[in-house]
Amino acid sequence: DTEVTQTPKHLVMGMTNKKSLKCEQHMGHRAMYWYKQKAKKPPELMFVYSYEKLSINESVPSRFSPECPNSSLLNLHLHALQPEDSALYLCASSQSTQWTGGGGGEKLFFGSGTQLSVL
Amino acid sequence: RKEVEQDPGPFNVPEGATVAFNCTYSNSASQSFFWYRQDCRKEPKLLMSVYSSGNEDGRFTAQLNRASQYISLLIRDSKLSDSATYLCVVNRGTGNQFYFGTGTSLTVIP
């Protein structure tokens, strides 16, 4: 099973709403990521969790709040978003947090994403 | 200088053509290299890891040149289904930082 599952697939929210994106993997991966992708641009890293601890926050505004309840789950809580936050939000996971000599542990596996529209 | 640079294209090629994409990376300490494929409004999917010895998977060949710090992807006998954006991804190996190129758009024309 090499699947990362994200829900919902689509989300429309107003600027005063609170919503959450969910991500799940059962591959035993110890690193999980949130990326944001705008049209015709590459994914931009937002957060990295390593062994359930936040290890990287790429200066993301506080209206985005990540949470890692356990090693399989990753959430992204959204509050008071702006229209410019509309994008594809991708969750990803990788087996380990450091290079494993080419053994494949460093590969990123992506979920299918949540297409978010903020009105 | 960007960590990873790619020619964004677009590349428009006829079916059956051979097309090559290149990608350069700036950090000589980079350890892992990948090509991902992304279809419109879909997630990136791993196409190939790239090894120093070069590797081939069917019509796809990936090469790594550490001395010149570039990675290449060659697609032979292009199919319509190869139309997508191809992302070059580099990992330094010292943490969780995966660096993405801007992506190269390929359209295979009948």
mmCIF file of C-alpha atoms in Angstrom:
data_model
loop_
_atom_site.group_PDB
_atom_site.id
_atom_site.type_symbol
_atom_site.label_atom_id
_atom_site.label_comp_id
_atom_site.label_asym_id
_atom_site.label_seq_id
_atom_site.Cartn_x
_atom_site.Cartn_y
_atom_site.Cartn_z
ATOM 1 C CA ASP A 1 0.000 0.000 0.000
ATOM 2 C CA THR A 2 1.717 3.178 -1.207
ATOM 3 C CA GLU A 3 -1.213 5.465 -0.664
ATOM 4 C CA VAL A 4 -1.584 8.819 0.999
ATOM 5 C CA THR A 5 -5.241 9.701 1.460
ATOM 6 C CA GLN A 6 -6.461 13.267 1.654
ATOM 7 C CA THR A 7 -9.901 14.627 2.427
ATOM 8 C CA PRO A 8 -11.818 16.519 1.277
ATOM 9 C CA LYS A 9 -10.939 16.595 -2.414
ATOM 10 C CA HIS A 10 -12.567 19.987 -2.873
ATOM 11 C CA LEU A 11 -13.357 22.702 -0.349
ATOM 12 C CA VAL A 12 -15.008 26.080 -0.718
ATOM 13 C CA MET A 13 -14.923 28.346 2.317
ATOM 14 C CA GLY A 14 -15.573 31.915 3.258
ATOM 15 C CA MET A 15 -13.002 34.134 4.879
ATOM 16 C CA THR A 16 -14.610 33.757 8.309
ATOM 17 C CA ASN A 17 -14.939 29.972 8.217
ATOM 18 C CA LYS A 18 -12.898 27.396 10.090
ATOM 19 C CA LYS A 19 -12.168 24.150 8.279
ATOM 20 C CA SER A 20 -9.663 21.312 8.412
ATOM 21 C CA LEU A 21 -7.833 19.281 5.823
ATOM 22 C CA LYS A 22 -7.001 15.700 6.675
ATOM 23 C CA CYS A 23 -4.259 13.379 5.538
ATOM 24 C CA GLU A 24 -3.590 9.735 6.351
ATOM 25 C CA GLN A 25 -0.913 7.211 5.446
ATOM 26 C CA HIS A 26 -0.411 3.633 6.578
ATOM 27 C CA MET A 27 3.028 3.036 5.111
ATOM 28 C CA GLY A 28 4.808 3.517 8.426
ATOM 29 C CA HIS A 29 6.379 6.714 7.136
ATOM 30 C CA ARG A 30 7.861 8.931 9.835
ATOM 31 C CA ALA A 31 7.916 12.225 7.937
ATOM 32 C CA MET A 32 4.793 14.027 6.738
ATOM 33 C CA TYR A 33 4.497 17.257 4.807
ATOM 34 C CA TRP A 34 2.072 19.934 3.744
ATOM 35 C CA TYR A 35 2.651 21.661 0.412
ATOM 36 C CA LYS A 36 0.733 24.442 -1.281
ATOM 37 C CA GLN A 37 0.586 24.602 -5.057
ATOM 38 C CA LYS A 38 -0.714 27.399 -7.223
ATOM 39 C CA ALA A 39 -1.563 26.839 -10.876
ATOM 40 C CA LYS A 40 1.469 26.378 -13.148
ATOM 41 C CA LYS A 41 3.848 26.602 -10.177
ATOM 42 C CA PRO A 42 5.760 23.874 -8.345
ATOM 43 C CA PRO A 43 4.659 22.753 -4.871
ATOM 44 C CA GLU A 44 5.813 25.068 -2.069
ATOM 45 C CA LEU A 45 6.710 23.523 1.248
ATOM 46 C CA MET A 46 4.640 24.712 4.209
ATOM 47 C CA PHE A 47 5.300 22.322 7.098
ATOM 48 C CA VAL A 48 7.227 19.160 7.879
ATOM 49 C CA TYR A 49 6.549 16.778 10.730
ATOM 50 C CA SER A 50 9.244 14.347 11.697
ATOM 51 C CA TYR A 51 8.352 11.619 14.187
ATOM 52 C CA GLU A 52 5.164 13.530 14.981
ATOM 53 C CA LYS A 53 7.027 16.716 15.881
ATOM 54 C CA LEU A 54 6.964 19.869 13.798
ATOM 55 C CA SER A 55 10.449 20.177 12.357
ATOM 56 C CA ILE A 56 10.007 22.786 9.617
ATOM 57 C CA ASN A 57 7.640 25.736 9.348
ATOM 58 C CA GLU A 58 8.379 27.752 6.222
ATOM 59 C CA SER A 59 7.177 31.027 7.769
ATOM 60 C CA VAL A 60 3.575 30.114 7.090
ATOM 61 C CA PRO A 61 0.934 32.587 8.370
ATOM 62 C CA SER A 62 -0.763 31.563 11.599
ATOM 63 C CA ARG A 63 -4.113 31.222 9.846
ATOM 64 C CA PHE A 64 -2.715 27.811 8.836
ATOM 65 C CA SER A 65 -2.263 25.526 11.830
ATOM 66 C CA PRO A 66 -0.847 22.021 11.384
ATOM 67 C CA GLU A 67 -1.439 19.135 13.733
ATOM 68 C CA CYS A 68 -0.042 15.616 13.833
ATOM 69 C CA PRO A 69 -2.230 13.527 16.199
ATOM 70 C CA ASN A 70 -0.247 10.335 15.540
ATOM 71 C CA SER A 71 2.259 8.872 13.136
ATOM 72 C CA SER A 72 -0.397 8.139 10.500
ATOM 73 C CA LEU A 73 -2.412 11.333 10.561
ATOM 74 C CA LEU A 74 -1.740 14.922 9.616
ATOM 75 C CA ASN A 75 -4.241 17.756 9.755
ATOM 76 C CA LEU A 76 -4.176 21.325 8.540
ATOM 77 C CA HIS A 77 -6.547 23.659 10.340
ATOM 78 C CA LEU A 78 -7.678 26.704 8.396
ATOM 79 C CA HIS A 79 -9.085 29.890 9.875
ATOM 80 C CA ALA A 80 -9.700 33.371 8.485
ATOM 81 C CA LEU A 81 -8.137 32.586 5.131
ATOM 82 C CA GLN A 82 -7.741 35.071 2.338
ATOM 83 C CA PRO A 83 -8.744 34.629 -1.327
ATOM 84 C CA GLU A 84 -5.057 34.421 -2.260
ATOM 85 C CA ASP A 85 -4.849 31.245 -0.173
ATOM 86 C CA SER A 86 -6.895 29.470 -2.823
ATOM 87 C CA ALA A 87 -4.682 26.665 -4.140
ATOM 88 C CA LEU A 88 -4.137 22.918 -4.265
ATOM 89 C CA TYR A 89 -2.999 21.679 -0.856
ATOM 90 C CA LEU A 90 -0.931 18.537 -1.030
ATOM 91 C CA CYS A 91 -0.006 16.200 1.765
ATOM 92 C CA ALA A 92 3.035 13.978 1.341
ATOM 93 C CA SER A 93 4.979 11.444 3.338
ATOM 94 C CA SER A 94 8.400 9.850 3.218
ATOM 95 C CA GLN A 95 9.806 6.829 4.980
ATOM 96 C CA SER A 96 12.572 8.553 6.857
ATOM 97 C CA THR A 97 13.862 11.988 7.533
ATOM 98 C CA GLN A 98 17.353 11.587 6.227
ATOM 99 C CA TRP A 99 19.065 10.161 3.245
ATOM 100 C CA THR A 100 19.243 6.401 3.461
ATOM 101 C CA GLY A 101 21.952 5.751 0.925
ATOM 102 C CA GLY A 102 19.650 5.612 -2.034
ATOM 103 C CA GLY A 103 17.534 2.900 -0.527
ATOM 104 C CA GLY A 104 14.401 4.808 -1.300
ATOM 105 C CA GLY A 105 13.561 6.079 2.120
ATOM 106 C CA GLU A 106 13.735 9.652 0.977
ATOM 107 C CA LYS A 107 11.096 9.421 -1.755
ATOM 108 C CA LEU A 108 8.044 11.617 -1.407
ATOM 109 C CA PHE A 109 4.603 10.126 -1.850
ATOM 110 C CA PHE A 110 1.796 12.605 -2.408
ATOM 111 C CA GLY A 111 -1.880 12.481 -1.650
ATOM 112 C CA SER A 112 -4.338 13.535 -4.352
ATOM 113 C CA GLY A 113 -4.697 16.967 -2.805
ATOM 114 C CA THR A 114 -7.467 19.279 -1.675
ATOM 115 C CA GLN A 115 -8.472 21.981 -4.136
ATOM 116 C CA LEU A 116 -9.302 24.910 -1.877
ATOM 117 C CA SER A 117 -11.255 27.984 -2.922
ATOM 118 C CA VAL A 118 -11.575 30.909 -0.522
ATOM 119 C CA LEU A 119 -14.383 33.322 -1.312
ATOM 120 C CA ARG B 1 20.410 31.382 -7.356
ATOM 121 C CA LYS B 2 17.539 28.910 -7.186
ATOM 122 C CA GLU B 3 18.214 25.514 -5.655
ATOM 123 C CA VAL B 4 16.843 23.709 -8.717
ATOM 124 C CA GLU B 5 16.340 25.150 -12.186
ATOM 125 C CA GLN B 6 14.430 23.735 -15.100
ATOM 126 C CA ASP B 7 13.474 24.993 -18.531
ATOM 127 C CA PRO B 8 9.708 25.489 -18.163
ATOM 128 C CA GLY B 9 9.079 24.835 -21.853
ATOM 129 C CA PRO B 10 6.513 24.267 -23.170
ATOM 130 C CA PHE B 11 7.758 21.403 -25.274
ATOM 131 C CA ASN B 12 5.352 20.451 -28.058
ATOM 132 C CA VAL B 13 6.464 17.301 -29.845
ATOM 133 C CA PRO B 14 4.845 14.899 -32.299
ATOM 134 C CA GLU B 15 3.998 11.358 -31.309
ATOM 135 C CA GLY B 16 6.988 9.079 -31.637
ATOM 136 C CA ALA B 17 9.520 11.834 -31.063
ATOM 137 C CA THR B 18 12.355 11.728 -28.567
ATOM 138 C CA VAL B 19 12.447 14.582 -26.078
ATOM 139 C CA ALA B 20 14.961 15.460 -23.375
ATOM 140 C CA PHE B 21 14.615 17.629 -20.303
ATOM 141 C CA ASN B 22 17.444 18.992 -18.227
ATOM 142 C CA CYS B 23 17.573 20.272 -14.703
ATOM 143 C CA THR B 24 20.433 21.870 -12.786
ATOM 144 C CA TYR B 25 20.930 22.056 -9.058
ATOM 145 C CA SER B 26 23.050 24.499 -7.122
ATOM 146 C CA ASN B 27 24.094 22.587 -4.012
ATOM 147 C CA SER B 28 26.894 20.117 -4.621
ATOM 148 C CA ALA B 29 26.004 18.333 -1.378
ATOM 149 C CA SER B 30 22.682 17.174 -2.821
ATOM 150 C CA GLN B 31 22.223 13.451 -2.439
ATOM 151 C CA SER B 32 18.956 12.268 -3.958
ATOM 152 C CA PHE B 33 17.404 13.132 -7.284
ATOM 153 C CA PHE B 34 14.035 12.381 -8.765
ATOM 154 C CA TRP B 35 11.732 13.035 -11.681
ATOM 155 C CA TYR B 36 8.060 13.421 -10.878
ATOM 156 C CA ARG B 37 5.222 13.646 -13.338
ATOM 157 C CA GLN B 38 2.208 15.859 -12.674
ATOM 158 C CA ASP B 39 -0.999 15.927 -14.671
ATOM 159 C CA CYS B 40 -3.232 18.990 -14.621
ATOM 160 C CA ARG B 41 -4.960 19.398 -11.234
ATOM 161 C CA LYS B 42 -3.478 16.136 -9.965
ATOM 162 C CA GLU B 43 -0.755 15.337 -7.474
ATOM 163 C CA PRO B 44 2.876 14.785 -8.501
ATOM 164 C CA LYS B 45 3.702 11.119 -8.960
ATOM 165 C CA LEU B 46 7.163 9.639 -8.784
ATOM 166 C CA LEU B 47 8.379 8.740 -12.256
ATOM 167 C CA MET B 48 11.967 7.757 -11.535
ATOM 168 C CA SER B 49 14.724 8.096 -9.025
ATOM 169 C CA VAL B 50 17.976 9.183 -10.655
ATOM 170 C CA TYR B 51 21.204 7.387 -9.890
ATOM 171 C CA SER B 52 24.795 8.226 -10.766
ATOM 172 C CA SER B 53 25.053 5.185 -13.003
ATOM 173 C CA GLY B 54 21.986 6.262 -14.950
ATOM 174 C CA ASN B 55 18.802 4.270 -15.027
ATOM 175 C CA GLU B 56 16.213 3.263 -17.548
ATOM 176 C CA ASP B 57 12.576 2.294 -17.250
ATOM 177 C CA GLY B 58 11.060 1.377 -20.573
ATOM 178 C CA ARG B 59 11.006 4.482 -22.762
ATOM 179 C CA PHE B 60 12.373 6.672 -19.969
ATOM 180 C CA THR B 61 16.064 7.184 -19.202
ATOM 181 C CA ALA B 62 17.393 9.330 -16.383
ATOM 182 C CA GLN B 63 20.977 10.500 -16.003
ATOM 183 C CA LEU B 64 22.838 12.299 -13.247
ATOM 184 C CA ASN B 65 26.001 14.288 -13.832
ATOM 185 C CA ARG B 66 27.402 15.228 -10.435
ATOM 186 C CA ALA B 67 30.390 17.091 -11.836
ATOM 187 C CA SER B 68 28.162 19.459 -13.792
ATOM 188 C CA GLN B 69 25.301 19.261 -11.307
ATOM 189 C CA TYR B 70 22.607 18.414 -13.744
ATOM 190 C CA ILE B 71 19.961 15.755 -14.171
ATOM 191 C CA SER B 72 18.337 14.733 -17.401
ATOM 192 C CA LEU B 73 15.255 12.813 -18.475
ATOM 193 C CA LEU B 74 14.960 11.311 -21.933
ATOM 194 C CA ILE B 75 11.636 10.102 -23.261
ATOM 195 C CA ARG B 76 11.756 7.969 -26.403
ATOM 196 C CA ASP B 77 8.852 7.188 -28.724
ATOM 197 C CA SER B 78 6.601 9.805 -27.094
ATOM 198 C CA LYS B 79 2.972 8.865 -26.528
ATOM 199 C CA LEU B 80 -0.016 11.169 -26.202
ATOM 200 C CA SER B 81 -0.304 9.971 -22.601
ATOM 201 C CA ASP B 82 3.144 11.397 -21.826
ATOM 202 C CA SER B 83 1.652 14.903 -21.954
ATOM 203 C CA ALA B 84 2.158 16.326 -18.468
ATOM 204 C CA THR B 85 4.436 18.531 -16.417
ATOM 205 C CA TYR B 86 7.727 16.931 -15.388
ATOM 206 C CA LEU B 87 9.192 18.101 -12.097
ATOM 207 C CA CYS B 88 12.826 17.735 -11.145
ATOM 208 C CA VAL B 89 13.229 17.192 -7.391
ATOM 209 C CA VAL B 90 16.420 17.246 -5.341
ATOM 210 C CA ASN B 91 17.046 16.331 -1.726
ATOM 211 C CA ARG B 92 20.208 17.339 0.094
ATOM 212 C CA GLY B 93 19.932 14.289 2.303
ATOM 213 C CA THR B 94 20.444 16.197 5.538
ATOM 214 C CA GLY B 95 16.817 16.691 6.422
ATOM 215 C CA ASN B 96 13.373 16.841 4.988
ATOM 216 C CA GLN B 97 14.010 19.505 2.417
ATOM 217 C CA PHE B 98 12.939 18.481 -1.073
ATOM 218 C CA TYR B 99 13.622 21.184 -3.631
ATOM 219 C CA PHE B 100 11.409 21.360 -6.692
ATOM 220 C CA GLY B 101 12.207 22.727 -10.096
ATOM 221 C CA THR B 102 9.566 24.869 -11.762
ATOM 222 C CA GLY B 103 8.493 21.955 -13.929
ATOM 223 C CA THR B 104 8.691 21.408 -17.679
ATOM 224 C CA SER B 105 5.472 21.208 -19.641
ATOM 225 C CA LEU B 106 5.263 18.558 -22.355
ATOM 226 C CA THR B 107 2.506 18.219 -24.911
ATOM 227 C CA VAL B 108 2.649 15.307 -27.327
ATOM 228 C CA ILE B 109 0.742 16.086 -30.504
ATOM 229 C CA PRO B 110 -0.983 13.451 -32.657
#
